[in-house]
PDB file of C-alpha atoms in Angstrom:
ATOM      1  CA  MET A   8     211.088 178.822 216.762  1.00 42.00           C
ATOM      2  CA  ARG A   9     211.285 175.941 215.375  1.00 52.00           C
ATOM      3  CA  ALA A  10     212.095 174.915 211.719  1.00 53.00           C
ATOM      4  CA  ILE A  11     208.943 172.185 211.219  1.00 54.00           C
ATOM      5  CA  ASP A  12     206.597 174.950 212.794  1.00 57.00           C
ATOM      6  CA  ARG A  13     206.654 177.625 210.693  1.00 59.00           C
ATOM      7  CA  TYR A  14     205.415 175.195 207.933  1.00 60.00           C
ATOM      8  CA  THR A  15     203.544 172.971 209.144  1.00 68.00           C
ATOM      9  CA  ALA A  16     202.041 171.369 212.824  1.00 74.00           C
ATOM     10  CA  PRO A  17     203.937 169.063 214.191  1.00 75.00           C
ATOM     11  CA  ASP A  18     201.437 165.727 213.756  1.00 80.00           C
ATOM     12  CA  ALA A  19     200.225 166.459 210.710  1.00 82.00           C
ATOM     13  CA  PRO A  20     200.865 163.697 208.360  1.00 83.00           C
ATOM     14  CA  LEU A  21     202.997 164.396 205.125  1.00 80.00           C
ATOM     15  CA  ALA A  22     203.030 160.498 204.124  1.00 81.00           C
ATOM     16  CA  PHE A  23     201.720 157.139 204.146  1.00 78.00           C
ATOM     17  CA  ASP A  24     204.286 154.426 204.719  1.00 70.00           C
ATOM     18  CA  ARG A  25     204.469 150.769 205.560  1.00 70.00           C
ATOM     19  CA  ALA A  26     204.546 151.349 209.184  1.00 68.00           C
ATOM     20  CA  GLY A  27     201.950 153.759 208.834  1.00 78.00           C
ATOM     21  CA  ILE A  28     201.493 157.701 208.533  1.00 83.00           C
ATOM     22  CA  LEU A  29     204.728 159.373 208.543  1.00 82.00           C
ATOM     23  CA  THR A  30     204.059 162.542 210.120  1.00 83.00           C
ATOM     24  CA  ALA A  31     206.179 166.363 209.915  1.00 82.00           C
ATOM     25  CA  ALA A  32     208.020 166.289 212.016  1.00 83.00           C
ATOM     26  CA  ARG A  33     209.073 162.373 212.145  1.00 83.00           C
ATOM     27  CA  PHE A  34     209.799 163.013 208.934  1.00 85.00           C
ATOM     28  CA  LEU A  35     211.667 166.216 210.058  1.00 85.00           C
ATOM     29  CA  GLY A  36     214.010 163.757 212.779  1.00 84.00           C
ATOM     30  CA  GLN A  37     214.380 161.598 210.484  1.00 86.00           C
ATOM     31  CA  ALA A  38     216.308 164.029 207.713  1.00 88.00           C
ATOM     32  CA  VAL A  39     218.466 165.229 210.417  1.00 87.00           C
ATOM     33  CA  ALA A  40     218.953 161.702 211.479  1.00 88.00           C
ATOM     34  CA  LEU A  41     220.621 161.264 207.516  1.00 91.00           C
ATOM     35  CA  ALA A  42     221.687 164.823 207.329  1.00 91.00           C
ATOM     36  CA  ASP A  43     224.272 163.871 209.787  1.00 90.00           C
ATOM     37  CA  ARG A  44     225.282 160.214 207.905  1.00 92.00           C
ATOM     38  CA  LEU A  45     226.444 162.859 205.051  1.00 95.00           C
ATOM     39  CA  PRO A  46     229.866 163.695 204.288  1.00 96.00           C
ATOM     40  CA  ASP A  47     231.381 167.382 204.029  1.00 96.00           C
ATOM     41  CA  ARG A  48     230.166 168.808 200.718  1.00 96.00           C
ATOM     42  CA  ALA A  49     229.380 171.023 198.596  1.00 96.00           C
ATOM     43  CA  PHE A  50     227.177 169.516 196.590  1.00 97.00           C
ATOM     44  CA  ALA A  51     224.258 166.186 196.535  1.00 97.00           C
ATOM     45  CA  VAL A  52     224.106 164.330 193.013  1.00 97.00           C
ATOM     46  CA  ASN A  53     219.654 163.379 194.532  1.00 97.00           C
ATOM     47  CA  LEU A  54     219.834 159.935 192.628  1.00 96.00           C
ATOM     48  CA  CYS A  55     216.671 158.230 194.707  1.00 94.00           C
ATOM     49  CA  ALA A  56     214.211 156.890 192.362  1.00 91.00           C
ATOM     50  CA  ASP A  57     211.490 156.274 195.481  1.00 87.00           C
ATOM     51  CA  ARG A  58     209.909 159.746 195.943  1.00 86.00           C
ATOM     52  CA  ARG A  59     210.439 159.602 200.035  1.00 85.00           C
ATOM     53  CA  SER A  60     214.114 159.211 199.258  1.00 89.00           C
ATOM     54  CA  PHE A  61     214.176 162.036 197.288  1.00 93.00           C
ATOM     55  CA  MET A  62     212.246 164.338 199.847  1.00 91.00           C
ATOM     56  CA  SER A  63     214.675 162.726 202.495  1.00 90.00           C
ATOM     57  CA  GLY A  64     218.483 163.251 200.504  1.00 94.00           C
ATOM     58  CA  PHE A  65     217.183 166.618 199.627  1.00 94.00           C
ATOM     59  CA  VAL A  66     215.773 168.052 202.499  1.00 91.00           C
ATOM     60  CA  ALA A  67     218.771 166.340 204.339  1.00 93.00           C
ATOM     61  CA  ALA A  68     221.372 168.207 201.414  1.00 95.00           C
ATOM     62  CA  MET A  69     219.954 171.666 202.521  1.00 92.00           C
ATOM     63  CA  ILE A  70     220.031 170.507 206.393  1.00 90.00           C
ATOM     64  CA  ARG A  71     223.862 170.493 205.211  1.00 92.00           C
ATOM     65  CA  ARG A  72     223.693 173.321 203.414  1.00 92.00           C
ATOM     66  CA  GLN A  73     224.388 170.889 200.005  1.00 95.00           C
ATOM     67  CA  THR A  74     223.513 172.297 196.241  1.00 95.00           C
ATOM     68  CA  THR A  75     221.344 169.289 195.391  1.00 96.00           C
ATOM     69  CA  LEU A  76     221.980 168.209 191.826  1.00 97.00           C
ATOM     70  CA  LEU A  77     219.298 166.603 189.832  1.00 96.00           C
ATOM     71  CA  PRO A  78     220.950 164.920 186.839  1.00 95.00           C
ATOM     72  CA  GLY A  79     218.295 164.005 183.731  1.00 93.00           C
ATOM     73  CA  ASP A  80     219.540 160.657 183.499  1.00 94.00           C
ATOM     74  CA  THR A  81     221.522 158.338 185.329  1.00 93.00           C
ATOM     75  CA  ALA A  82     223.674 157.210 182.585  1.00 94.00           C
ATOM     76  CA  PRO A  83     227.360 156.030 183.934  1.00 92.00           C
ATOM     77  CA  GLU A  84     228.007 159.385 181.039  1.00 93.00           C
ATOM     78  CA  THR A  85     226.797 161.647 183.033  1.00 94.00           C
ATOM     79  CA  LEU A  86     227.839 160.686 186.797  1.00 94.00           C
ATOM     80  CA  ALA A  87     231.148 160.486 185.319  1.00 92.00           C
ATOM     81  CA  LEU A  88     230.276 164.196 183.438  1.00 94.00           C
ATOM     82  CA  LEU A  89     228.674 165.266 186.963  1.00 93.00           C
ATOM     83  CA  ALA A  90     231.565 164.527 189.297  1.00 92.00           C
ATOM     84  CA  ALA A  91     234.245 166.000 187.149  1.00 93.00           C
ATOM     85  CA  ARG A  92     231.853 169.217 186.744  1.00 95.00           C
ATOM     86  CA  TYR A  93     231.476 168.964 190.762  1.00 96.00           C
ATOM     87  CA  PRO A  94     234.369 167.931 192.582  1.00 93.00           C
ATOM     88  CA  SER A  95     233.322 169.023 195.709  1.00 94.00           C
ATOM     89  CA  SER A  96     230.500 166.008 195.174  1.00 95.00           C
ATOM     90  CA  HIS A  97     228.973 163.168 196.502  1.00 96.00           C
ATOM     91  CA  TYR A  98     225.723 160.734 195.313  1.00 96.00           C
ATOM     92  CA  LEU A  99     222.451 160.314 197.218  1.00 97.00           C
ATOM     93  CA  TYR A 100     220.812 157.496 195.959  1.00 95.00           C
ATOM     94  CA  ASP A 101     218.666 154.440 196.968  1.00 91.00           C
ATOM     95  CA  ASP A 102     218.712 151.533 194.579  1.00 88.00           C
ATOM     96  CA  PRO A 103     222.556 150.502 193.307  1.00 86.00           C
ATOM     97  CA  LEU A 104     223.864 152.200 190.627  1.00 87.00           C
ATOM     98  CA  PRO A 105     227.664 151.982 188.744  1.00 89.00           C
ATOM     99  CA  LEU A 106     228.529 154.891 190.107  1.00 89.00           C
ATOM    100  CA  PRO A 107     232.000 157.304 189.299  1.00 87.00           C
ATOM    101  CA  ASP A 108     235.365 155.197 190.285  1.00 86.00           C
ATOM    102  CA  GLY A 109     235.724 157.386 193.658  1.00 87.00           C
ATOM    103  CA  ALA A 110     232.412 158.521 194.326  1.00 88.00           C
ATOM    104  CA  THR A 111     231.443 159.132 198.387  1.00 92.00           C
ATOM    105  CA  ALA A 112     227.831 157.576 198.457  1.00 93.00           C
ATOM    106  CA  THR A 113     225.352 157.442 200.636  1.00 93.00           C
ATOM    107  CA  ARG A 114     222.405 154.774 200.334  1.00 93.00           C
ATOM    108  CA  ILE A 115     219.188 156.667 201.904  1.00 90.00           C
ATOM    109  CA  ASP A 116     216.632 153.737 202.770  1.00 81.00           C
ATOM    110  CA  PRO A 117     213.972 155.492 205.229  1.00 71.00           C
ATOM    111  CA  ALA A 118     212.877 152.146 207.137  1.00 66.00           C
ATOM    112  CA  ALA A 119     216.884 151.828 207.791  1.00 66.00           C
ATOM    113  CA  ASP A 120     216.984 155.572 208.607  1.00 63.00           C
ATOM    114  CA  ALA A 121     214.566 154.019 211.823  1.00 58.00           C
ATOM    115  CA  ALA A 122     217.039 156.780 214.506  1.00 58.00           C
ATOM    116  CA  ASP A 123     215.216 159.427 214.496  1.00 59.00           C
ATOM    117  CA  ARG A 124     216.387 162.602 215.365  1.00 65.00           C
ATOM    118  CA  ASP A 125     214.337 165.562 218.166  1.00 66.00           C
ATOM    119  CA  PRO A 126     212.628 168.044 214.487  1.00 63.00           C
ATOM    120  CA  ALA A 127     214.343 170.701 216.703  1.00 64.00           C
ATOM    121  CA  ASP A 128     217.490 170.172 215.005  1.00 64.00           C
ATOM    122  CA  ALA A 129     216.860 170.402 212.388  1.00 66.00           C
ATOM    123  CA  PRO A 130     217.522 174.395 211.906  1.00 66.00           C
ATOM    124  CA  ALA A 131     215.808 177.327 210.207  1.00 65.00           C
ATOM    125  CA  PHE A 132     216.164 177.561 206.207  1.00 63.00           C
ATOM    126  CA  ASP A 133     216.734 180.614 204.925  1.00 61.00           C
ATOM    127  CA  PRO A 134     214.311 180.837 202.417  1.00 59.00           C
ATOM    128  CA  ALA A 135     217.827 182.323 199.647  1.00 62.00           C
ATOM    129  CA  PHE A 136     219.167 179.673 200.015  1.00 58.00           C
ATOM    130  CA  VAL A 137     215.676 176.804 199.049  1.00 57.00           C
TER     131      VAL A 137
END
């Protein structure tokens, strides 16, 4: 059974974007494509302000089995503390932010992440991991 079939119909509307209705299958396909771009790290610090970007980053990190960290703010001091506490982390962002020196980061742009993948490529999520 494909991961998407466990939760919703593939053609179910999930959100609306500039292109119109974003179906669950298209969203998951884009998340799989984004997961392919993420670095091999244990932690993803999600700094996305846009809801869709945040959701894409969160699901892509889950696909890669990365723990998502959600800082309370994006102050340089907060990000530096996270970098020190979680050295095997990388950053997901949609708007440019000052990141700690040497930080690995992936910009999320749902409009640019149009290289959809087959949602069947997404693994089924282990409920214990979620």
